[in-house]
Coordinates of C-alpha atoms in Angstrom, one line a residue:
X1 CA 7.2 4.8 -8.7
X2 CA 7.5 8.4 -7.6
X3 CA 9.5 9.0 -4.4
X4 CA 6.6 9.8 -2.1
X5 CA 6.3 11.6 1.2
X6 CA 3.2 11.2 3.3
X7 CA 3.0 14.2 5.7
X8 CA 0.8 15.2 8.6
X9 CA 2.3 18.7 8.8
X10 CA 3.3 20.8 11.8
X11 CA 0.6 23.3 12.8
X12 CA -0.4 24.4 16.3
X13 CA 1.7 23.2 19.2
X14 CA 0.1 20.0 20.5
X15 CA -2.5 19.9 17.7
X16 CA -4.1 16.5 17.2
X17 CA -5.3 16.7 13.7
X18 CA -4.9 13.2 12.3
X19 CA -7.8 11.3 10.8
X20 CA -8.2 9.2 13.9
X21 CA -9.1 12.4 15.8
X22 CA -12.8 12.9 16.2
X23 CA -12.1 16.7 16.7
X24 CA -9.0 18.2 15.1
X25 CA -7.9 20.5 18.0
X26 CA -5.6 20.8 21.0
X27 CA -7.1 18.7 23.7
X28 CA -7.4 19.4 27.4
X29 CA -4.9 16.7 28.0
X30 CA -2.3 16.3 25.3
X31 CA -3.1 13.3 23.1
X32 CA -2.2 12.0 19.7
X33 CA -4.0 9.4 17.5
X34 CA -2.0 7.4 15.0
X35 CA -2.1 8.7 11.4
X36 CA -3.8 5.5 10.1
X37 CA -5.4 7.1 7.1
X38 CA -2.0 8.2 5.9
X39 CA -0.2 5.0 6.9
X40 CA -2.7 3.0 4.7
X41 CA -1.7 4.4 1.3
X42 CA 1.9 4.7 2.5
X43 CA 1.8 0.9 2.9
X44 CA 0.7 0.7 -0.8
X45 CA 3.6 2.8 -2.1
X46 CA 7.0 1.1 -2.0
X47 CA 9.8 3.3 -0.8
X48 CA 7.5 5.9 0.7
X49 CA 8.1 7.8 3.9
X50 CA 5.5 8.9 6.5
X51 CA 6.2 11.9 8.7
X52 CA 3.8 12.7 11.5
X53 CA 5.2 16.0 12.6
X54 CA 3.0 17.0 15.6
X55 CA 3.5 14.1 18.0
X56 CA 7.2 13.7 16.9
X57 CA 7.7 17.5 17.4
X58 CA 9.2 17.8 14.0
X59 CA 9.6 21.5 13.0
X60 CA 8.7 23.0 9.7
X61 CA 12.4 23.6 8.9
X62 CA 13.1 19.9 9.4
X63 CA 10.2 18.9 7.2
X64 CA 11.2 21.3 4.4
X65 CA 14.8 20.1 4.5
X66 CA 13.7 16.4 4.3
X67 CA 11.2 17.0 1.5
X68 CA 13.8 18.2 -1.0
X69 CA 14.5 14.8 -2.3
X70 CA 10.9 13.8 -3.0
X71 CA 8.8 14.0 -6.1
X72 CA 5.3 13.7 -4.5
X73 CA 4.0 14.9 -1.2
X74 CA 0.6 13.8 0.2
X75 CA -0.6 15.9 3.1
X76 CA -3.4 15.2 5.4
X77 CA -5.4 18.4 6.2
X78 CA -8.5 19.4 8.2
X79 CA -10.8 22.4 8.4
X80 CA -9.1 23.8 11.5
X81 CA -5.6 23.4 10.1
X82 CA -6.1 24.1 6.4
X83 CA -4.7 27.6 6.3
X84 CA -1.7 26.5 8.2
X85 CA -1.3 23.4 6.0
X86 CA -1.3 25.6 2.9
X87 CA 1.6 27.6 4.3
X88 CA 3.5 24.4 4.9
X89 CA 2.8 23.4 1.2
X90 CA 4.1 26.8 0.1
X91 CA 7.3 26.3 2.0
X92 CA 7.8 22.8 0.5
X93 CA 7.2 24.1 -3.0
X94 CA 9.6 27.0 -2.5
X95 CA 12.3 24.5 -1.5
X96 CA 11.5 22.0 -4.2
X97 CA 9.6 23.6 -7.1
X98 CA 9.1 20.3 -9.0
X99 CA 7.4 18.7 -6.0
X100 CA 3.8 17.6 -6.7
X101 CA 1.6 18.3 -3.7
X102 CA -1.7 16.6 -3.0
X103 CA -4.1 17.1 -0.1
X104 CA -6.3 14.4 1.5
X105 CA -8.8 14.5 4.3
X106 CA -12.4 15.4 5.0
X107 CA -12.0 19.1 4.3
X108 CA -10.8 18.6 0.7
X109 CA -13.1 15.6 0.1
X110 CA -16.2 17.8 0.4
X111 CA -14.7 21.1 -0.7
X112 CA -12.4 20.2 -3.6
X113 CA -13.0 23.3 -5.7
X114 CA -12.8 25.7 -2.7
X115 CA -9.6 24.0 -1.4
X116 CA -7.8 24.2 -4.8
X117 CA -8.9 27.8 -5.2
X118 CA -7.9 28.8 -1.7
X119 CA -4.6 26.9 -1.9
X120 CA -3.0 27.8 -5.2
X121 CA 0.1 25.7 -4.3
X122 CA -2.0 22.5 -4.2
X123 CA -1.7 20.4 -7.4
X124 CA -4.5 18.0 -6.6
X125 CA -6.9 16.8 -3.9
X126 CA -8.1 13.3 -3.4
X127 CA -11.8 12.9 -2.5
X128 CA -13.4 10.2 -0.3
X129 CA -11.3 7.1 0.3
X130 CA -7.9 7.7 -1.3
X131 CA -5.7 4.7 -0.7
X132 CA -5.6 3.4 -4.3
X133 CA -6.0 6.9 -5.7
X134 CA -2.7 7.9 -4.2
X135 CA -1.1 4.6 -5.3
X136 CA -2.1 5.2 -8.9
X137 CA -0.7 8.8 -8.8
X138 CA 2.6 7.5 -7.2
X139 CA 2.8 5.0 -10.1
X140 CA 2.9 7.9 -12.5
X141 CA -0.5 7.4 -14.1
X142 CA -1.9 10.2 -16.1
X143 CA -4.0 12.3 -13.7
X144 CA -6.9 12.4 -16.2
X145 CA -7.2 8.6 -15.8
X146 CA -7.2 8.6 -12.0
X147 CA -10.7 8.3 -10.4
X148 CA -11.4 10.3 -7.3
X149 CA -9.2 13.4 -7.7
X150 CA -9.7 17.1 -8.5
X151 CA -6.7 18.7 -9.9
X152 CA -5.2 21.8 -11.4
X153 CA -4.7 21.3 -15.1
X154 CA -2.7 23.5 -17.6
X155 CA -3.8 27.1 -17.5
X156 CA -5.0 26.7 -13.9
X157 CA -8.3 25.1 -14.9
X158 CA -9.7 22.8 -12.2
X159 CA -10.8 19.4 -13.3
X160 CA -13.0 17.0 -11.3
X161 CA -12.6 13.4 -12.3
X162 CA -15.4 10.9 -11.6
X163 CA -15.6 9.4 -8.1
X164 CA -13.7 6.4 -7.2
X165 CA -15.7 3.2 -6.5
X166 CA -16.0 2.4 -2.8
X167 CA -13.5 -0.1 -1.6
X168 CA -15.3 -3.4 -0.8
X169 CA -12.5 -5.9 -0.3
X170 CA -11.0 -4.5 3.0
X171 CA -8.6 -7.5 3.2
X172 CA -6.9 -6.1 0.1
X173 CA -5.3 -3.4 2.2
X174 CA -1.8 -4.1 3.6
X175 CA -1.1 -3.8 7.3
X176 CA -0.6 -0.3 8.6
X177 CA 1.5 -1.6 11.5
X178 CA 4.4 -2.2 9.0
X179 CA 4.5 1.5 8.3
X180 CA 4.2 2.3 12.1
X181 CA 7.3 0.2 12.6
X182 CA 9.2 1.7 9.7
X183 CA 8.4 5.4 10.3
X184 CA 6.9 6.1 13.7
X185 CA 7.9 6.0 17.3
X186 CA 4.9 4.5 19.0
X187 CA 5.8 6.0 22.4
X188 CA 5.0 9.5 20.8
X189 CA 1.3 8.5 20.8
X190 CA -0.6 9.0 24.0
X191 CA -4.3 9.0 24.8
X192 CA -5.3 9.6 28.5
X193 CA -7.7 6.7 28.8
X194 CA -5.6 4.1 27.0
X195 CA -2.7 2.2 28.4
X196 CA 0.7 3.4 27.2
X197 CA 2.2 2.6 24.7
X198 CA -0.8 1.8 22.6
X199 CA -1.5 1.1 19.0
X200 CA -4.7 2.0 17.1
X201 CA -5.9 0.6 13.7
X202 CA -9.1 0.0 11.8
X203 CA -10.8 -3.3 11.3
X204 CA -13.4 -1.7 9.0
X205 CA -14.6 1.6 7.6
X206 CA -18.0 3.3 7.5
X207 CA -20.8 3.6 10.0
X208 CA -24.4 2.8 9.4
X209 CA -25.6 5.4 11.9
X210 CA -26.5 8.9 10.6
X211 CA -25.5 11.1 13.5
X212 CA -25.7 14.6 12.0
X213 CA -22.5 15.9 13.6
X214 CA -20.1 13.0 12.9
X215 CA -17.4 13.8 10.4
X216 CA -16.0 10.7 8.9
X217 CA -19.1 8.7 7.7
X218 CA -20.5 11.9 6.0
X219 CA -17.2 12.8 4.3
X220 CA -14.9 9.9 3.7
X221 CA -15.9 6.6 5.1
X222 CA -19.6 6.4 4.2
X223 CA -22.5 4.8 5.9
X224 CA -21.9 1.2 5.0
X225 CA -19.7 -0.7 7.5
X226 CA -17.2 -2.5 5.3
X227 CA -15.0 -4.9 7.2
X228 CA -11.8 -6.9 7.3
X229 CA -12.2 -10.6 8.1
X230 CA -11.5 -11.7 11.6
X231 CA -8.6 -13.8 10.4
X232 CA -7.1 -10.8 8.6
X233 CA -7.4 -8.7 11.8
X234 CA -6.0 -11.4 14.0
X235 CA -3.0 -11.8 11.6
X236 CA -2.1 -8.1 11.9
X237 CA -2.4 -8.3 15.7
X238 CA -0.1 -11.3 15.8
X239 CA 2.4 -9.5 13.7
X240 CA 2.1 -6.3 15.7
X241 CA 2.8 -8.2 18.9
X242 CA 6.2 -9.3 17.4
X243 CA 7.0 -5.8 16.0
X244 CA 6.0 -4.0 19.2
X245 CA 6.5 -6.2 22.3
X246 CA 6.2 -3.1 24.4
X247 CA 2.6 -2.4 23.5
X248 CA 0.1 -2.6 26.4
X249 CA -3.1 -2.1 24.5
X250 CA -4.6 -2.3 21.0
X251 CA -7.4 0.1 20.1
X252 CA -9.8 -0.5 17.2
X253 CA -10.7 2.9 15.8
X254 CA -13.7 1.8 13.6
X255 CA -16.5 4.4 13.9
X256 CA -18.4 1.7 15.7
X257 CA -16.7 -1.7 16.1
X258 CA -19.8 -3.1 17.7
X259 CA -22.0 -2.5 14.6
X260 CA -21.6 -6.2 13.7
X261 CA -21.9 -8.2 16.9
X262 CA -21.1 -11.7 15.6
X263 CA -18.0 -10.4 14.0
X264 CA -17.0 -8.4 17.1
X265 CA -17.3 -11.6 19.1
X266 CA -15.3 -13.6 16.5
X267 CA -12.5 -11.1 16.6
X268 CA -12.6 -11.0 20.4
X269 CA -12.2 -14.8 20.6
X270 CA -9.1 -14.6 18.3
X271 CA -7.6 -11.9 20.5
X272 CA -8.4 -13.9 23.6
X273 CA -6.3 -16.8 22.2
X274 CA -3.3 -14.3 22.0
X275 CA -3.9 -12.9 25.5
X276 CA -3.9 -9.3 24.3
X277 CA -5.5 -6.3 26.0
X278 CA -7.7 -4.3 23.7
X279 CA -10.3 -1.5 23.5
X280 CA -12.7 -0.1 20.9
X281 CA -15.4 2.4 20.0
X282 CA -18.9 1.2 20.9
X283 CA -22.5 2.3 20.9
X284 CA -24.3 2.4 24.2
X285 CA -26.5 -0.5 23.2
X286 CA -24.3 -3.6 23.2
X287 CA -26.2 -6.5 24.9
X288 CA -24.8 -7.9 28.1
X289 CA -24.1 -11.3 26.6
X290 CA -21.9 -9.8 23.9
X291 CA -20.2 -7.6 26.5
X292 CA -19.3 -10.7 28.5
X293 CA -17.8 -12.4 25.5
X294 CA -15.7 -9.3 24.7
X295 CA -14.6 -8.9 28.4
X296 CA -13.7 -12.6 28.7
X297 CA -11.4 -12.2 25.7
X298 CA -9.3 -9.2 26.7
X299 CA -11.6 -6.2 26.3
X300 CA -10.5 -3.5 28.8
X301 CA -12.3 -0.3 27.8
X302 CA -15.1 1.0 25.5
X303 CA -15.1 4.5 24.1
X304 CA -18.7 5.4 24.1
X305 CA -20.4 8.5 22.5
X306 CA -23.2 9.4 24.8
X307 CA -23.3 12.9 23.4
X308 CA -26.2 14.2 25.6
X309 CA -28.4 13.2 28.5
X310 CA -31.4 14.7 26.8
X311 CA -33.6 12.4 24.7
X312 CA -34.9 15.1 22.4
X313 CA -31.3 16.3 21.5
X314 CA -30.4 12.7 20.7
X315 CA -33.5 12.6 18.4
X316 CA -32.4 16.0 16.9
X317 CA -29.0 14.6 15.9
X318 CA -30.3 11.3 14.7
X319 CA -28.3 9.4 17.3
X320 CA -30.7 6.5 17.3
X321 CA -30.2 5.9 21.0
X322 CA -32.6 5.7 24.0
X323 CA -31.4 7.1 27.3
X324 CA -32.7 4.1 29.3
X325 CA -30.9 1.7 27.0
X326 CA -27.6 3.7 27.5
X327 CA -28.2 3.5 31.3
X328 CA -28.6 -0.3 31.2
X329 CA -25.6 -0.8 28.9
X330 CA -23.5 1.3 31.3
X331 CA -24.7 -0.7 34.4
X332 CA -23.8 -3.9 32.5
X333 CA -20.3 -2.6 31.8
X334 CA -19.8 -1.6 35.4
X335 CA -21.0 -5.0 36.6
X336 CA -18.7 -6.8 34.2
X337 CA -15.6 -4.7 35.0
X338 CA -15.4 -3.0 31.6
X339 CA -14.1 0.6 31.9
X340 CA -15.9 3.3 29.9
X341 CA -14.5 6.6 28.5
X342 CA -17.7 8.5 27.8
X343 CA -17.8 11.4 25.3
X344 CA -20.3 14.3 25.5
X345 CA -21.0 17.3 23.3
X346 CA -22.3 20.6 24.3
X347 CA -24.0 23.0 21.9
X348 CA -25.9 20.5 19.7
X349 CA -29.2 21.6 18.1
X350 CA -31.9 22.0 20.8
X351 CA -29.3 22.8 23.5
X352 CA -30.5 25.0 26.4
X353 CA -29.2 25.8 29.9
X354 CA -31.6 23.2 31.1
X355 CA -30.4 20.4 28.7
X356 CA -26.8 21.2 29.7
X357 CA -27.6 20.7 33.3
X358 CA -29.5 17.5 32.4
X359 CA -26.4 16.1 30.6
X360 CA -24.1 16.9 33.4
X361 CA -26.4 15.1 35.9
X362 CA -26.7 12.2 33.5
X363 CA -22.9 11.9 33.2
X364 CA -22.4 12.0 37.0
X365 CA -25.2 9.5 37.5
X366 CA -23.9 6.8 35.1
X367 CA -20.4 7.6 36.1
X368 CA -18.0 6.4 33.3
X369 CA -14.4 6.0 34.3
X370 CA -13.3 9.0 32.4
X371 CA -15.0 11.6 30.2
X372 CA -14.3 13.9 27.3
X373 CA -16.5 17.1 26.8
X374 CA -16.4 18.6 23.3
X375 CA -18.1 21.5 21.7
X376 CA -20.5 20.9 18.8
X377 CA -18.4 21.4 15.7
X378 CA -20.2 21.9 12.3
X379 CA -17.6 20.5 9.9
X380 CA -18.3 21.1 6.2
X381 CA -19.9 18.1 4.6
X382 CA -22.0 17.2 7.7
X383 CA -25.7 17.7 8.1
X384 CA -25.0 19.8 11.2
X385 CA -23.0 22.2 9.0
X386 CA -25.9 22.5 6.6
X387 CA -28.3 23.1 9.5
X388 CA -26.0 25.7 11.1
X389 CA -25.6 27.7 7.9
X390 CA -29.3 27.6 7.0
X391 CA -30.5 28.6 10.5
X392 CA -27.8 31.3 11.1
X393 CA -26.2 29.3 14.0
X394 CA -22.7 29.6 12.6
X395 CA -21.0 33.0 12.1
X396 CA -18.3 33.4 9.5
X397 CA -15.6 34.3 12.1
X398 CA -16.1 30.9 13.8
X399 CA -15.9 28.7 10.6
X400 CA -12.4 27.4 11.3
X401 CA -13.7 25.9 14.6
X402 CA -10.5 26.6 16.6
X403 CA -8.8 29.8 17.8
X404 CA -5.4 31.0 16.8
X405 CA -3.7 28.6 19.2
X406 CA -5.6 25.5 17.9
X407 CA -8.0 25.3 20.9
X408 CA -11.6 24.4 20.1
X409 CA -14.1 27.2 20.2
X410 CA -17.9 27.2 20.5
X411 CA -18.8 27.9 16.9
X412 CA -22.5 27.6 17.3
X413 CA -25.0 29.8 19.1
X414 CA -28.7 29.8 19.5
X415 CA -31.3 32.6 20.2
X416 CA -31.3 31.8 23.9
X417 CA -27.8 30.3 24.3
X418 CA -24.7 32.2 23.4
X419 CA -21.2 31.0 22.3
X420 CA -19.8 32.1 25.7
X421 CA -22.3 30.1 27.7
X422 CA -21.7 27.0 25.8
X423 CA -17.9 27.5 25.9
X424 CA -17.9 28.1 29.7
X425 CA -20.0 25.1 30.4
X426 CA -17.3 22.7 29.2
X427 CA -15.2 23.7 32.2
X428 CA -18.2 23.5 34.5
X429 CA -18.9 20.0 33.2
X430 CA -15.4 18.7 33.9
X431 CA -15.3 20.2 37.3
X432 CA -18.6 18.8 38.4
X433 CA -17.8 15.4 37.1
X434 CA -14.3 15.1 38.5
X435 CA -14.4 17.2 41.6
X436 CA -16.7 14.8 43.5
X437 CA -15.6 12.9 46.6
X438 CA -16.3 9.4 45.1
X439 CA -14.5 10.2 41.8
X440 CA -11.6 11.8 43.6
X441 CA -11.3 8.8 45.9
X442 CA -11.4 6.5 42.9
X443 CA -8.6 8.4 41.2
X444 CA -6.5 8.6 44.3
X445 CA -6.9 4.8 44.9
X446 CA -5.9 4.2 41.3
X447 CA -2.8 6.3 41.8
X448 CA -1.8 4.7 45.1
X449 CA -2.0 1.2 43.6
X450 CA 0.2 2.1 40.6
X451 CA 3.3 4.4 40.7
X452 CA 3.1 4.6 36.9
X453 CA -0.5 5.7 37.1
X454 CA 0.4 8.3 39.8
X455 CA 3.0 9.8 37.5
X456 CA 0.5 9.8 34.6
X457 CA -2.4 11.3 36.5
X458 CA -0.2 14.1 38.0
X459 CA 1.0 15.0 34.5
X460 CA -2.5 15.0 33.2
X461 CA -3.6 17.2 36.1
X462 CA -1.0 19.8 35.3
X463 CA -1.9 19.7 31.6
X464 CA -5.6 20.0 32.4
X465 CA -5.3 23.1 34.6
X466 CA -2.9 24.6 32.1
X467 CA -5.5 24.0 29.3
X468 CA -8.2 25.7 31.4
X469 CA -5.9 28.7 32.0
X470 CA -5.4 29.0 28.2
X471 CA -9.2 28.7 27.6
X472 CA -9.8 31.6 29.9
X473 CA -7.3 33.6 27.9
X474 CA -9.1 32.6 24.6
X475 CA -12.5 33.5 26.0

């Protein structure tokens, strides 16, 4: 077995680029998702080490020094961070010339040839799901026999092996929480709407929806929701409770945990027996009776992608959601005491000044507990990227999706809606949602009742206004 380092490399300060992040960028409030997609193969490779540099604030110099004793380095990359990640790989190779370096992630999954060409230091890239691909490489298997990789052979020739078969038996994967305990400090991971400290993990992969903008189902996970058994999930949570008694919340980061309602209810009942607090991603169409089962068994919050308040835009992005259904779902959550973190996207196909206003009014009307406003990002491999290129909505200078500081830009523009207008409306959206008397009163009440929450909200407020200041500079 090769001595293997799994690395989420340092890049921009505060950059959340792990595979759990829906958008690889610096956020308006500093946040970090767990590097679950790296932890999973790390759990399959005995003696391996996982370094997640950004949340741990580990410098390039420290990473390079630590990598000298390794034979294989597997780096997670993304479209926004790729150029920076190649520089890290160059530094690692300079310090340890015999080190084999492989890149994983959505970027290289859909652009293997381009990635290897642009990053001459990269020895191979793993396409699609890469857990057992990396395991076989770490075992020393001849690369010509490893499915799912593209690699640089002798003479610099790039070889593309056949695709790896999709993993069906999700229970065959070991627990990622073992790797979290071994290599990570969970207090380094913070998400504004989750209780701290939290832990996130997957109970399945893939999403049957076909949203045109969504990165993971179109590049790595696929559109079939393949799941772990409720018993397997429950066993990992039982173990995690022992490993991390300080955890206040578990988050299930499946693209949509509620795609399979009977299974979601079965897992909830297992969690209810353990008395744990948990949250998950959800579509805005979960029936009230299921919501009640989840709430009665420890559910605290749902992360819900509303995206837009305009029905035609939802049709344009193949969201498969009706506005009136989303409204009823939200009312049910409010009635049952389930908090919602609602996510919205500005700049999707069909966006106009009028639809932006419609979405802002929709968000304030349904009033989720907290919101996140992102800019439509056409990642390579998505249908949105194909549309953007074909229609001239994406200019070459915006292809990396972030600015030089790692802050998300507005990469798309339309004949009657400019980059600048879309970019500026993110700040407008946040201010109109949060700077309302009822919302301010709710936040103040929350802070008064909890000294810990007061400290947290004050810190988030400072980060938020600092982020807005930096956005003004970027603009």
